[in-house]
Amino acid sequence: MHMADALINPAVGGTMWLVTAGLIAYCARKVKQTMNDRLVPMMGVLGAFIFAAMMINFSIPGTGSSGHLGGGLILTILLGPYAAFLVISSVLVVQAFFFADGGLLALGCNIFNLGFFPAFIAYPFIYRVIARDEYGTLRAWIAAIVAAVVGLQLGAFGVVLETKASGISELPFSAFVLLMQPIHLAIGIVEGLATAAVVAFVAHARPEALFPAQAVVEPRNSMRPVLIGLLIATVIVGGAASWFASTHPDGLEWSIAKVSGKEEVSGTEDNLHKGLGQLQEKTAFLPDYGFKSTETEAAPAEQTAAEPEQWPTISAGTSVSGIVGGLITLGLTVLIGFALKARRAGV
Amino acid sequence: MGLGQWLEIGRMDELGRLDTPAHRLDARAKVITTIVFIVVVMSFPRYEVSALTPFFLYPFALIALGRIPPGYILRKILLAAPFALVVGMFNPLLDHQVIASVGVWSISGGWLSFASIMLRFVLTVSAALTLIACTGIYRLGAGLERMCMPRVFVVQLLFLYRYLFVIVDEGARMMRSLELRSARPSSLRLRVYGSLVGHLLLRSMARADRVYRAMAARGFDGKIRALHRASFQWTDWAFTGGWTAFFAIARMWNLADALGRILAGGGS
Amino acid sequence: MSHHLVEVRDLHFAYPDGTDALKGVSFRITHGESVALVGANGAGKSTLLLHLNGYLTPTRGEIRIGETPLIRETAAAVRRAVGMVFQDPDDQLFMPTVFEDVAFGPLNAGLPPDEIEHRVVSALERVGMAHLRDRPPYKLSAGEKRAVAIATVLAMAPDVLVMDEPSSHLDPRGRRRLIELLKSFKHTKIIATHDLELVVELCSRVIVLDDGRVVAEGQAVELLNDETLMLAHGLERPHSLRHLHPH
Amino acid sequence: MSHHLVEVRDLHFAYPDGTDALKGVSFRITHGESVALVGANGAGKSTLLLHLNGYLTPTRGEIRIGETPLIRETAAAVRRAVGMVFQDPDDQLFMPTVFEDVAFGPLNAGLPPDEIEHRVVSALERVGMAHLRDRPPYKLSAGEKRAVAIATVLAMAPDVLVMDEPSSHLDPRGRRRLIELLKSFKHTKIIATHDLELVVELCSRVIVLDDGRVVAEGQAVELLNDETLMLAHGLERPHSLRHLHPH
Ligand SMILES: Nc1ncnc2c1ncn2[C@@H]1O[C@H](COP(=O)(O)OP(=O)(O)OP(=O)(O)O)[C@@H](O)[C@H]1O
Ligand SMILES: Nc1ncnc2c1ncn2[C@@H]1O[C@H](COP(=O)(O)OP(=O)(O)OP(=O)(O)O)[C@@H](O)[C@H]1O
Ligand SMILES: [Mg+2]
Ligand SMILES: [Mg+2]
C-alpha cells in the first residue's frame, strides 16, 4: 500500500511527515534505552527480509498504491513495537530512495500506515491479548491473523483518507474504500498466516533470536491512553475529511494549499460515459477544485492572465503556447545538462 | 524481483562513491533542496502540465554534474512507471470534462491530469534517485544524523542497506547451488522453497550477527563516522539557495508558457 | 555417455563491473586425467571453474563437455555430469539439515528413496562426517562444512569432478582422506588449489594461470619443480620436491 | 597499558542449540608469545577464539586480557586491544570499498584523516593488496578477501593478534608474505590453523584442542613431531620436520 507522490498534496504529506518524525524520535529514544548488542543486527537483517518480502507486490488499480505483505506485525512480534517501527520506517525510506517505490512526500503517510497501526494498535491490543506468550499454537495463529487483518485494514483506510484528503485521484471515496479494504482483507489473512508461520519457525529453530524482543519494553499502560487518543483523533479527522470529501466537495478546502483557490465549474456532465455513469455522478464534484493554485492568487496580476485559471474556457492559442513552451523548456534543460557535462569533461 | 534489479543497488552504491562537484556538496544541502523540489512540484494544481517542465532542470543538472549515466536513471524510472500509469489511468476514464483544445482536438481534464501525474512522477522519482546517486548511503546517513535524525534510526538505515546485500548474497548463493544440483528445476516443490526461505532467514540472521560483531571488533559503537567530514560551505548555501529561488520563480510564473507565448506569439 | 572430456577454447570473461578475469584461456583435458589449476590470488581460477558447468557465460570462446558444447540449452544436462565443489562451502549448502543437503542432488535426479539413503550415508562416511547428518549446515565449523560440501557432490556420482580449493579448512586427517578419495575416483578431475603438495600427490598435469591467461602447462612434477616459473606466478616449490634437483 | 597477556580459565561454552563446543579450556599466554592452536575440524578452535574479544560469552569460566577481566563492560576496551581475523573473510568485510573497510577501525578509533590514510595504505601494502583499494570487497577473489581482512586488522595496530586460519586461500606468495609479517609483529599472537608448516615457522608454543578440551600443550617442534599425538587428534607430522627423528 505504498502511496506515490503523484497522489499526495503537500499539506497532507507534510502533516504526516511531522507525525511520523515525532514517532520515530520517540521510538528511537525508547530503543536506545534498551539497546543491546543483539538488537542492532537483528533489526537490520529483519528489515532487509521484510524489504524483500514487500518487493512481491501488486498494484491496486486506480488507487496509486500497491498491495503486498506489510511485515509490520511480524517485526513487532520479533523486535518489539519501538524497534519494529524504526525498522519499518527504514525499509520504506530505502524503498522510496532506491527503488522509487512509494514517494518521498508520501513517505510520512506510508510509514504511518504500515508502521503505526501494526506496531502500536494491532500488536498490543490484539496480538498480545489473544496470543499471550505462546508461539506456534492455535491461539498464536488466530492472534496473528486477526492482528494482521486489523492492522492492514486500518492501514488501508489510512491510504484512502490520505489520498482523498489530497484530492488528486479521481476515484470516488466509496469506490476507493471498496477497492482497498477487501483486497487488504485478503492480504491480511495471508500476512497473518505468514507471520504466524515465521514466528513459529524462528521460535523453534532459533529461540535465542526471540530474546532481543523480550528485552525491549512493551508499550506501557501509560502509553495506551496516548495511543488511543491518537487513534481516535485520526479516525475523527479522517472520517470528517472523508465525509466532506464524499458529500461536500468544498470540504476539501480544509486542505491548506487550496484555501484560496476555488472556482465553480458549470455544466459539464453531459459527456458521461454510459458504463461509468454511476461513478461519474459521484465524481462530478471533483473537477471543481484545484483549477488554479494558491500561488496564482499571490502572483502579480499580469501573470495570472497566463495561468490555468483560464482553462475551462481556454483558447487554443494558449494551449498551443503551453505545449510549445513546455517542449522548448524540456529541450533547453537537456541542453543545459549537456553543457554542464561538457564543461565538466573539459575541466 | 530479479537478481538484476538487486544488482542495480550495487550500481547505485558505486555511483554514490564518485567524486564530482555534485558528490562533494554537503548531503544536507542536497536533501533539503530535494525536499523543497518535491513539495513545490507536488503543490501545482492538478491540471498543470507545461509549468512543470522547467523543473526538469534540477535533476538534469545533478545528473550532468554528478556524471550519473542518464540511461541508468531512466531505466529505474521506467521500472517504477507501470505503477504511476496505473495510478493515472483512471483519470481519463472518469474525468471527461473538456478543458482545453488544440486545433480541432479537445482535451479532457482527465487526460491533462493524467499527463500531469506522469510528469510529477518522473520529476519526483528522478529527483530522489539522483539525490542518492550523487550522495551515496553513507554520506546520506551522516548528513541525516547531522540534521538531527535520531542516531539509532540512521544506524538502522545503514544496517538495513548493508544487510540487503547480505541477504541478496546469501540468497544468490543458495539459488546457485540449488540450480546446479537440480536436474529439473521446475520439479522443485513448494515445500522445498518454504524450507529454503526459512533457512535463508536463519542463515542471514547468523551472518548479520557475525558481520555486526566484526564491526564491533573494530571499534564500532553506533556512531557513524565519515571519512571526509564535510562542513556546510558557501557552495552548499549557494546550491540550496539558488535552486530554492529557481523553484519559487518557476512555481509562481509559468516559464514554459511564457516562453511559448513569446515564440508562438512572435511566429503567428 | 562420455562426458569425461573437457575442452575450453579461447575463453574470455569480464565481470559486469568490467573486471577482465579471463583473457583467452584454452586447454583440453581428456578422459580420466587429473589436472591441477594453479596460480596467484586473483589469477582467475575460480572464474574459470564457474564456467565449466555453465554458471558463468563466457564473453567469448567456447566450452565443450564430452561431445556437448556448453550452451544454455545443454546446461542442465552438463550440470548432471559435472560435479562442482565451490571455493566457499557456504555457497554449496542450503538445506536445513546435512542429510537433506546431501540428498538434494540424488532426490532431484529422481532416484528411489533406498538408493538416496544409501548414497547419502556412504558419501558422508567417505568424508568422515556421518555423525553430522542431522545438524543444520550453517552451524558447522568451517572444516565440517567443507567436508559436507564435498559429500553433496560425491552423492551425485558425477562424471567429471571440478573442485575449487577442496582442501582448505580441512584438518590434516580430512585432507589425507580427501586425497585418498580423489585417488580412488577414476574419472576426470580438475582441481584449483594453492595446496601444491596435494597437486604433487594427485595430479598428472598442471595448468598455471596468471592474470586470466594460461602461462604454463605440463607435467606436474616438472612444472612445480621449476623454481623461477613458480616464483614468477605467486607460487612456491613444494616441500616434498625439494630433494629433487631444481629444473 | 599492557594488554599482551591472555589468560583463559576453565572456559565452557555451549551454542544455543545445545552443542557443547568448549568443555573446560584453560591456558595462559604471556607477553610477546606466539602460540598456535591446532586440532581436528570441530575441535572448538574458532569457538575459543571468538571468546577472546567478547564475541561469544562463556557459559562458565573467565578470560583476562592483560589485567582486565573480559566482561560486557570491558568488551569495548578489549576489542580495541585485540585484533581479530575471522575464519571467514566475508564476515569481516562490510564496507563498500576496500579502502573504507580498512579505514573503518582507525576511523572509529578517532584518528586524524592523514593518519588514517597512512595506516590504510601501509596495511594494504604489507599484504600486497594496495592495487585493490577502490574495489568493493565482495567482488574479490577468496585469497584477495583474506589478505584484505588481514589488512583491516593490521591497520588497527592491535596489542594482541588473534587469527583464525589466516593462511587459507592465500597463494604461496601471500602465505610467505603473511609469515614474514607475523614474524615482524612483536606482540602476542594466537593463531588457529591447520597449516602446520606455518606453525613450525612461526610459533614457539602449541596448544592442541580436541573435542572442546586442551589435550596437549608445549614446545611447537616437540609436539608437532610426536606422530602418535598428531594422528590421534586429526593432525599430521609436518613435512619439514620429517628429517628429524620422531619424538
Ligand atoms: N564477482 C566479481 N565481480 C568482479 N570481479 C570479480 C568478481 N569475482 C572475482 N573478481 C575478480 O576477478 C579476478 C579473478 O578472480 P578469481 O576469483 O577467479 O581468482 P582466483 O584465481 O580464484 O583467486 P583465489 O586464489 O584468490 O581464489 C580477480 O581480479 C577478482 O578480483
Ligand atoms: N553456530 C553454531 N551453532 C551450533 N554449533 C556450532 C556452531 N558453530 C560451530 N558449532 C559446533 O561447535 C563445534 C566447534 O566448532 P568450531 O567452529 O569451534 O570448530 P573448529 O575447531 O574451528 O573447526 P575447523 O577446524 O573446522 O574450523 C563443532 O562441533 C561445530 O559443529
Ligand atoms: Mg578462487
Ligand atoms: Mg574454525
PDB file of C-alpha atoms in Angstrom, chain B residues 59-268:
ATOM      1  CA  PRO B  59      17.507  16.525 -11.970  1.00  0.00           C
ATOM      2  CA  PHE B  60      19.204  17.119 -15.311  1.00  0.00           C
ATOM      3  CA  ALA B  61      21.725  19.442 -13.751  1.00  0.00           C
ATOM      4  CA  LEU B  62      22.513  16.973 -10.978  1.00  0.00           C
ATOM      5  CA  ILE B  63      22.796  14.108 -13.425  1.00  0.00           C
ATOM      6  CA  ALA B  64      25.215  16.104 -15.519  1.00  0.00           C
ATOM      7  CA  LEU B  65      27.244  17.482 -12.626  1.00  0.00           C
ATOM      8  CA  GLY B  66      27.334  14.144 -10.866  1.00  0.00           C
ATOM      9  CA  ARG B  67      28.281  12.253 -14.026  1.00  0.00           C
ATOM     10  CA  ILE B  68      25.381   9.883 -13.485  1.00  0.00           C
ATOM     11  CA  PRO B  69      24.590   7.838 -16.581  1.00  0.00           C
ATOM     12  CA  PRO B  70      21.160   9.179 -17.605  1.00  0.00           C
ATOM     13  CA  GLY B  71      20.238   5.799 -19.044  1.00  0.00           C
ATOM     14  CA  TYR B  72      20.545   4.254 -15.638  1.00  0.00           C
ATOM     15  CA  ILE B  73      18.170   6.726 -14.015  1.00  0.00           C
ATOM     16  CA  LEU B  74      15.823   6.381 -16.957  1.00  0.00           C
ATOM     17  CA  ARG B  75      15.749   2.621 -16.585  1.00  0.00           C
ATOM     18  CA  LYS B  76      14.888   2.887 -12.942  1.00  0.00           C
ATOM     19  CA  ILE B  77      12.125   5.351 -13.703  1.00  0.00           C
ATOM     20  CA  LEU B  78      10.719   3.027 -16.319  1.00  0.00           C
ATOM     21  CA  LEU B  79      10.798   0.180 -13.834  1.00  0.00           C
ATOM     22  CA  ALA B  80       8.592   2.130 -11.483  1.00  0.00           C
ATOM     23  CA  ALA B  81       6.485   3.657 -14.232  1.00  0.00           C
ATOM     24  CA  PRO B  82       3.793   0.988 -14.586  1.00  0.00           C
ATOM     25  CA  PHE B  83       2.852   1.914 -11.092  1.00  0.00           C
ATOM     26  CA  ALA B  84       2.233   5.544 -11.915  1.00  0.00           C
ATOM     27  CA  LEU B  85       0.466   4.568 -15.117  1.00  0.00           C
ATOM     28  CA  VAL B  86      -1.988   2.565 -13.120  1.00  0.00           C
ATOM     29  CA  VAL B  87      -2.437   5.473 -10.766  1.00  0.00           C
ATOM     30  CA  GLY B  88      -3.276   7.903 -13.501  1.00  0.00           C
ATOM     31  CA  MET B  89      -5.101   5.525 -15.786  1.00  0.00           C
ATOM     32  CA  PHE B  90      -8.456   6.151 -14.189  1.00  0.00           C
ATOM     33  CA  ASN B  91      -8.370   9.874 -14.557  1.00  0.00           C
ATOM     34  CA  PRO B  92      -9.044   9.976 -18.314  1.00  0.00           C
ATOM     35  CA  LEU B  93     -11.813   7.414 -17.829  1.00  0.00           C
ATOM     36  CA  LEU B  94     -13.529   9.290 -15.078  1.00  0.00           C
ATOM     37  CA  ASP B  95     -13.000  12.898 -15.996  1.00  0.00           C
ATOM     38  CA  HIS B  96     -14.293  13.828 -19.407  1.00  0.00           C
ATOM     39  CA  GLN B  97     -14.702  17.464 -18.993  1.00  0.00           C
ATOM     40  CA  VAL B  98     -13.145  19.304 -21.887  1.00  0.00           C
ATOM     41  CA  ILE B  99     -10.951  21.997 -20.593  1.00  0.00           C
ATOM     42  CA  ALA B 100      -8.547  22.675 -23.367  1.00  0.00           C
ATOM     43  CA  SER B 101      -8.347  22.315 -27.075  1.00  0.00           C
ATOM     44  CA  VAL B 102      -5.608  22.254 -29.596  1.00  0.00           C
ATOM     45  CA  GLY B 103      -6.868  22.958 -33.051  1.00  0.00           C
ATOM     46  CA  VAL B 104      -9.712  20.545 -33.685  1.00  0.00           C
ATOM     47  CA  TRP B 105      -8.858  18.268 -30.798  1.00  0.00           C
ATOM     48  CA  SER B 106     -10.339  18.818 -27.437  1.00  0.00           C
ATOM     49  CA  ILE B 107      -8.546  17.646 -24.367  1.00  0.00           C
ATOM     50  CA  SER B 108     -10.421  16.354 -21.386  1.00  0.00           C
ATOM     51  CA  GLY B 109      -9.404  17.195 -17.857  1.00  0.00           C
ATOM     52  CA  GLY B 110      -8.734  13.535 -17.261  1.00  0.00           C
ATOM     53  CA  TRP B 111      -6.038  13.432 -19.885  1.00  0.00           C
ATOM     54  CA  LEU B 112      -4.497  16.614 -18.627  1.00  0.00           C
ATOM     55  CA  SER B 113      -4.379  15.425 -15.057  1.00  0.00           C
ATOM     56  CA  PHE B 114      -3.043  12.117 -16.290  1.00  0.00           C
ATOM     57  CA  ALA B 115      -0.238  13.876 -18.110  1.00  0.00           C
ATOM     58  CA  SER B 116       0.354  15.960 -15.048  1.00  0.00           C
ATOM     59  CA  ILE B 117       0.574  12.924 -12.799  1.00  0.00           C
ATOM     60  CA  MET B 118       3.067  11.292 -15.114  1.00  0.00           C
ATOM     61  CA  LEU B 119       5.193  14.413 -15.238  1.00  0.00           C
ATOM     62  CA  ARG B 120       5.206  14.765 -11.494  1.00  0.00           C
ATOM     63  CA  PHE B 121       6.023  11.143 -11.158  1.00  0.00           C
ATOM     64  CA  VAL B 122       9.042  11.393 -13.414  1.00  0.00           C
ATOM     65  CA  LEU B 123      10.165  14.593 -11.708  1.00  0.00           C
ATOM     66  CA  THR B 124       9.901  13.404  -8.131  1.00  0.00           C
ATOM     67  CA  VAL B 125      11.311   9.986  -8.826  1.00  0.00           C
ATOM     68  CA  SER B 126      14.263  11.263 -10.777  1.00  0.00           C
ATOM     69  CA  ALA B 127      14.996  13.811  -8.060  1.00  0.00           C
ATOM     70  CA  ALA B 128      15.029  11.109  -5.402  1.00  0.00           C
ATOM     71  CA  LEU B 129      17.173   8.811  -7.487  1.00  0.00           C
ATOM     72  CA  THR B 130      19.708  11.449  -8.391  1.00  0.00           C
ATOM     73  CA  LEU B 131      19.903  12.508  -4.773  1.00  0.00           C
ATOM     74  CA  ILE B 132      21.027   9.008  -3.838  1.00  0.00           C
ATOM     75  CA  ALA B 133      23.253   8.589  -6.860  1.00  0.00           C
ATOM     76  CA  CYS B 134      25.039  11.833  -6.022  1.00  0.00           C
ATOM     77  CA  THR B 135      25.322  11.182  -2.325  1.00  0.00           C
ATOM     78  CA  GLY B 136      25.569   7.514  -1.504  1.00  0.00           C
ATOM     79  CA  ILE B 137      24.011   5.930   1.501  1.00  0.00           C
ATOM     80  CA  TYR B 138      26.891   6.620   3.885  1.00  0.00           C
ATOM     81  CA  ARG B 139      27.161  10.297   3.202  1.00  0.00           C
ATOM     82  CA  LEU B 140      23.389  10.477   3.281  1.00  0.00           C
ATOM     83  CA  GLY B 141      23.340   8.733   6.650  1.00  0.00           C
ATOM     84  CA  ALA B 142      25.985  11.034   8.080  1.00  0.00           C
ATOM     85  CA  GLY B 143      24.071  14.007   6.697  1.00  0.00           C
ATOM     86  CA  LEU B 144      20.756  12.857   8.123  1.00  0.00           C
ATOM     87  CA  GLU B 145      22.346  12.343  11.501  1.00  0.00           C
ATOM     88  CA  ARG B 146      23.566  15.899  11.490  1.00  0.00           C
ATOM     89  CA  MET B 147      20.090  17.009  10.535  1.00  0.00           C
ATOM     90  CA  CYS B 148      19.004  15.734  13.954  1.00  0.00           C
ATOM     91  CA  MET B 149      17.701  12.418  12.744  1.00  0.00           C
ATOM     92  CA  PRO B 150      17.967  10.043  15.718  1.00  0.00           C
ATOM     93  CA  ARG B 151      21.197   8.104  15.519  1.00  0.00           C
ATOM     94  CA  VAL B 152      19.533   4.782  16.215  1.00  0.00           C
ATOM     95  CA  PHE B 153      17.415   5.337  13.164  1.00  0.00           C
ATOM     96  CA  VAL B 154      20.269   6.321  10.922  1.00  0.00           C
ATOM     97  CA  VAL B 155      22.265   3.303  12.045  1.00  0.00           C
ATOM     98  CA  GLN B 156      19.245   1.152  11.323  1.00  0.00           C
ATOM     99  CA  LEU B 157      19.063   2.649   7.868  1.00  0.00           C
ATOM    100  CA  LEU B 158      22.670   1.850   7.152  1.00  0.00           C
ATOM    101  CA  PHE B 159      22.389  -1.644   8.547  1.00  0.00           C
ATOM    102  CA  LEU B 160      19.279  -2.368   6.586  1.00  0.00           C
ATOM    103  CA  TYR B 161      21.065  -1.246   3.492  1.00  0.00           C
ATOM    104  CA  ARG B 162      24.169  -3.299   4.213  1.00  0.00           C
ATOM    105  CA  TYR B 163      22.182  -6.387   5.104  1.00  0.00           C
ATOM    106  CA  LEU B 164      20.223  -6.154   1.902  1.00  0.00           C
ATOM    107  CA  PHE B 165      23.450  -7.117   0.247  1.00  0.00           C
ATOM    108  CA  VAL B 166      23.975  -9.866   2.801  1.00  0.00           C
ATOM    109  CA  ILE B 167      20.582 -11.369   2.111  1.00  0.00           C
ATOM    110  CA  VAL B 168      20.877 -10.990  -1.604  1.00  0.00           C
ATOM    111  CA  ASP B 169      24.251 -12.587  -1.373  1.00  0.00           C
ATOM    112  CA  GLU B 170      23.060 -15.465   0.774  1.00  0.00           C
ATOM    113  CA  GLY B 171      20.007 -15.879  -1.421  1.00  0.00           C
ATOM    114  CA  ALA B 172      22.038 -15.836  -4.601  1.00  0.00           C
ATOM    115  CA  ARG B 173      24.395 -18.430  -3.187  1.00  0.00           C
ATOM    116  CA  MET B 174      21.528 -20.685  -2.241  1.00  0.00           C
ATOM    117  CA  MET B 175      19.857 -20.321  -5.589  1.00  0.00           C
ATOM    118  CA  ARG B 176      23.101 -21.007  -7.349  1.00  0.00           C
ATOM    119  CA  SER B 177      23.794 -24.268  -5.610  1.00  0.00           C
ATOM    120  CA  LEU B 178      20.166 -25.228  -5.812  1.00  0.00           C
ATOM    121  CA  GLU B 179      20.140 -24.667  -9.518  1.00  0.00           C
ATOM    122  CA  LEU B 180      23.325 -26.612 -10.008  1.00  0.00           C
ATOM    123  CA  ARG B 181      22.091 -29.623  -8.178  1.00  0.00           C
ATOM    124  CA  SER B 182      18.588 -29.873  -9.534  1.00  0.00           C
ATOM    125  CA  ALA B 183      18.239 -31.744 -12.749  1.00  0.00           C
ATOM    126  CA  ARG B 184      14.755 -30.430 -13.352  1.00  0.00           C
ATOM    127  CA  PRO B 185      14.420 -27.083 -11.632  1.00  0.00           C
ATOM    128  CA  SER B 186      10.720 -26.942 -12.355  1.00  0.00           C
ATOM    129  CA  SER B 187      10.175 -30.068 -10.334  1.00  0.00           C
ATOM    130  CA  LEU B 188      11.004 -28.325  -7.083  1.00  0.00           C
ATOM    131  CA  ARG B 189       8.145 -28.478  -4.729  1.00  0.00           C
ATOM    132  CA  LEU B 190       6.744 -25.675  -2.704  1.00  0.00           C
ATOM    133  CA  ARG B 191       7.918 -27.382   0.428  1.00  0.00           C
ATOM    134  CA  VAL B 192      11.499 -27.080  -0.680  1.00  0.00           C
ATOM    135  CA  TYR B 193      11.030 -23.393  -1.293  1.00  0.00           C
ATOM    136  CA  GLY B 194       9.360 -22.934   2.057  1.00  0.00           C
ATOM    137  CA  SER B 195      12.199 -24.524   3.862  1.00  0.00           C
ATOM    138  CA  LEU B 196      14.656 -22.582   1.746  1.00  0.00           C
ATOM    139  CA  VAL B 197      13.143 -19.280   2.730  1.00  0.00           C
ATOM    140  CA  GLY B 198      13.157 -20.229   6.392  1.00  0.00           C
ATOM    141  CA  HIS B 199      16.702 -21.363   6.069  1.00  0.00           C
ATOM    142  CA  LEU B 200      17.667 -18.198   4.282  1.00  0.00           C
ATOM    143  CA  LEU B 201      16.255 -16.230   7.174  1.00  0.00           C
ATOM    144  CA  LEU B 202      18.259 -18.201   9.717  1.00  0.00           C
ATOM    145  CA  ARG B 203      21.424 -18.032   7.681  1.00  0.00           C
ATOM    146  CA  SER B 204      21.048 -14.336   7.162  1.00  0.00           C
ATOM    147  CA  MET B 205      20.403 -13.805  10.837  1.00  0.00           C
ATOM    148  CA  ALA B 206      23.546 -15.720  11.699  1.00  0.00           C
ATOM    149  CA  ARG B 207      25.554 -13.840   9.149  1.00  0.00           C
ATOM    150  CA  ALA B 208      24.141 -10.491  10.195  1.00  0.00           C
ATOM    151  CA  ASP B 209      25.218 -11.269  13.704  1.00  0.00           C
ATOM    152  CA  ARG B 210      28.728 -12.111  12.582  1.00  0.00           C
ATOM    153  CA  VAL B 211      29.046  -9.008  10.470  1.00  0.00           C
ATOM    154  CA  TYR B 212      27.886  -6.864  13.335  1.00  0.00           C
ATOM    155  CA  ARG B 213      30.368  -8.454  15.680  1.00  0.00           C
ATOM    156  CA  ALA B 214      33.120  -7.874  13.160  1.00  0.00           C
ATOM    157  CA  MET B 215      32.163  -4.217  13.152  1.00  0.00           C
ATOM    158  CA  ALA B 216      32.137  -4.110  16.921  1.00  0.00           C
ATOM    159  CA  ALA B 217      35.519  -5.812  16.932  1.00  0.00           C
ATOM    160  CA  ARG B 218      36.817  -2.850  15.017  1.00  0.00           C
ATOM    161  CA  GLY B 219      35.516  -0.282  17.387  1.00  0.00           C
ATOM    162  CA  PHE B 220      32.044   0.422  16.025  1.00  0.00           C
ATOM    163  CA  ASP B 221      29.982   1.935  18.811  1.00  0.00           C
ATOM    164  CA  GLY B 222      26.900   3.105  16.981  1.00  0.00           C
ATOM    165  CA  LYS B 223      28.368   6.380  15.857  1.00  0.00           C
ATOM    166  CA  ILE B 224      28.694   6.933  12.129  1.00  0.00           C
ATOM    167  CA  ARG B 225      31.959   8.459  11.203  1.00  0.00           C
ATOM    168  CA  ALA B 226      32.506   9.660   7.687  1.00  0.00           C
ATOM    169  CA  LEU B 227      35.896   9.595   6.107  1.00  0.00           C
ATOM    170  CA  HIS B 228      35.551  13.022   4.625  1.00  0.00           C
ATOM    171  CA  ARG B 229      33.941  15.294   7.117  1.00  0.00           C
ATOM    172  CA  ALA B 230      32.132  17.829   5.059  1.00  0.00           C
ATOM    173  CA  SER B 231      31.064  21.112   6.535  1.00  0.00           C
ATOM    174  CA  PHE B 232      28.355  23.308   5.145  1.00  0.00           C
ATOM    175  CA  GLN B 233      30.272  25.643   2.849  1.00  0.00           C
ATOM    176  CA  TRP B 234      29.318  28.580   0.737  1.00  0.00           C
ATOM    177  CA  THR B 235      28.813  26.280  -2.255  1.00  0.00           C
ATOM    178  CA  ASP B 236      26.222  24.386  -0.281  1.00  0.00           C
ATOM    179  CA  TRP B 237      24.449  27.557   0.660  1.00  0.00           C
ATOM    180  CA  ALA B 238      24.590  28.714  -2.929  1.00  0.00           C
ATOM    181  CA  PHE B 239      23.253  25.391  -4.151  1.00  0.00           C
ATOM    182  CA  THR B 240      20.337  25.278  -1.786  1.00  0.00           C
ATOM    183  CA  GLY B 241      19.552  28.972  -2.040  1.00  0.00           C
ATOM    184  CA  GLY B 242      19.893  29.146  -5.798  1.00  0.00           C
ATOM    185  CA  TRP B 243      17.660  26.221  -6.509  1.00  0.00           C
ATOM    186  CA  THR B 244      15.080  27.231  -3.978  1.00  0.00           C
ATOM    187  CA  ALA B 245      14.869  30.616  -5.649  1.00  0.00           C
ATOM    188  CA  PHE B 246      14.532  28.985  -9.035  1.00  0.00           C
ATOM    189  CA  PHE B 247      11.777  26.674  -7.780  1.00  0.00           C
ATOM    190  CA  ALA B 248       9.930  29.615  -6.306  1.00  0.00           C
ATOM    191  CA  ILE B 249      10.115  31.551  -9.555  1.00  0.00           C
ATOM    192  CA  ALA B 250       9.068  28.579 -11.653  1.00  0.00           C
ATOM    193  CA  ARG B 251       6.211  27.971  -9.258  1.00  0.00           C
ATOM    194  CA  MET B 252       4.886  31.482  -9.456  1.00  0.00           C
ATOM    195  CA  TRP B 253       5.276  32.067 -13.146  1.00  0.00           C
ATOM    196  CA  ASN B 254       4.687  29.534 -15.851  1.00  0.00           C
ATOM    197  CA  LEU B 255       8.056  29.891 -17.508  1.00  0.00           C
ATOM    198  CA  ALA B 256       7.320  27.430 -20.255  1.00  0.00           C
ATOM    199  CA  ASP B 257       4.110  29.082 -21.195  1.00  0.00           C
ATOM    200  CA  ALA B 258       5.742  32.472 -21.174  1.00  0.00           C
ATOM    201  CA  LEU B 259       8.468  31.191 -23.446  1.00  0.00           C
ATOM    202  CA  GLY B 260       5.999  29.527 -25.750  1.00  0.00           C
ATOM    203  CA  ARG B 261       3.910  32.695 -25.861  1.00  0.00           C
ATOM    204  CA  ILE B 262       6.869  34.742 -26.887  1.00  0.00           C
ATOM    205  CA  LEU B 263       7.875  32.290 -29.581  1.00  0.00           C
ATOM    206  CA  ALA B 264       4.418  31.252 -30.740  1.00  0.00           C
ATOM    207  CA  GLY B 265       3.143  34.762 -30.413  1.00  0.00           C
ATOM    208  CA  GLY B 266       6.059  36.080 -32.420  1.00  0.00           C
ATOM    209  CA  GLY B 267       5.519  33.396 -35.011  1.00  0.00           C
ATOM    210  CA  SER B 268       1.812  33.817 -35.571  1.00  0.00           C
TER     211      SER B 268
END
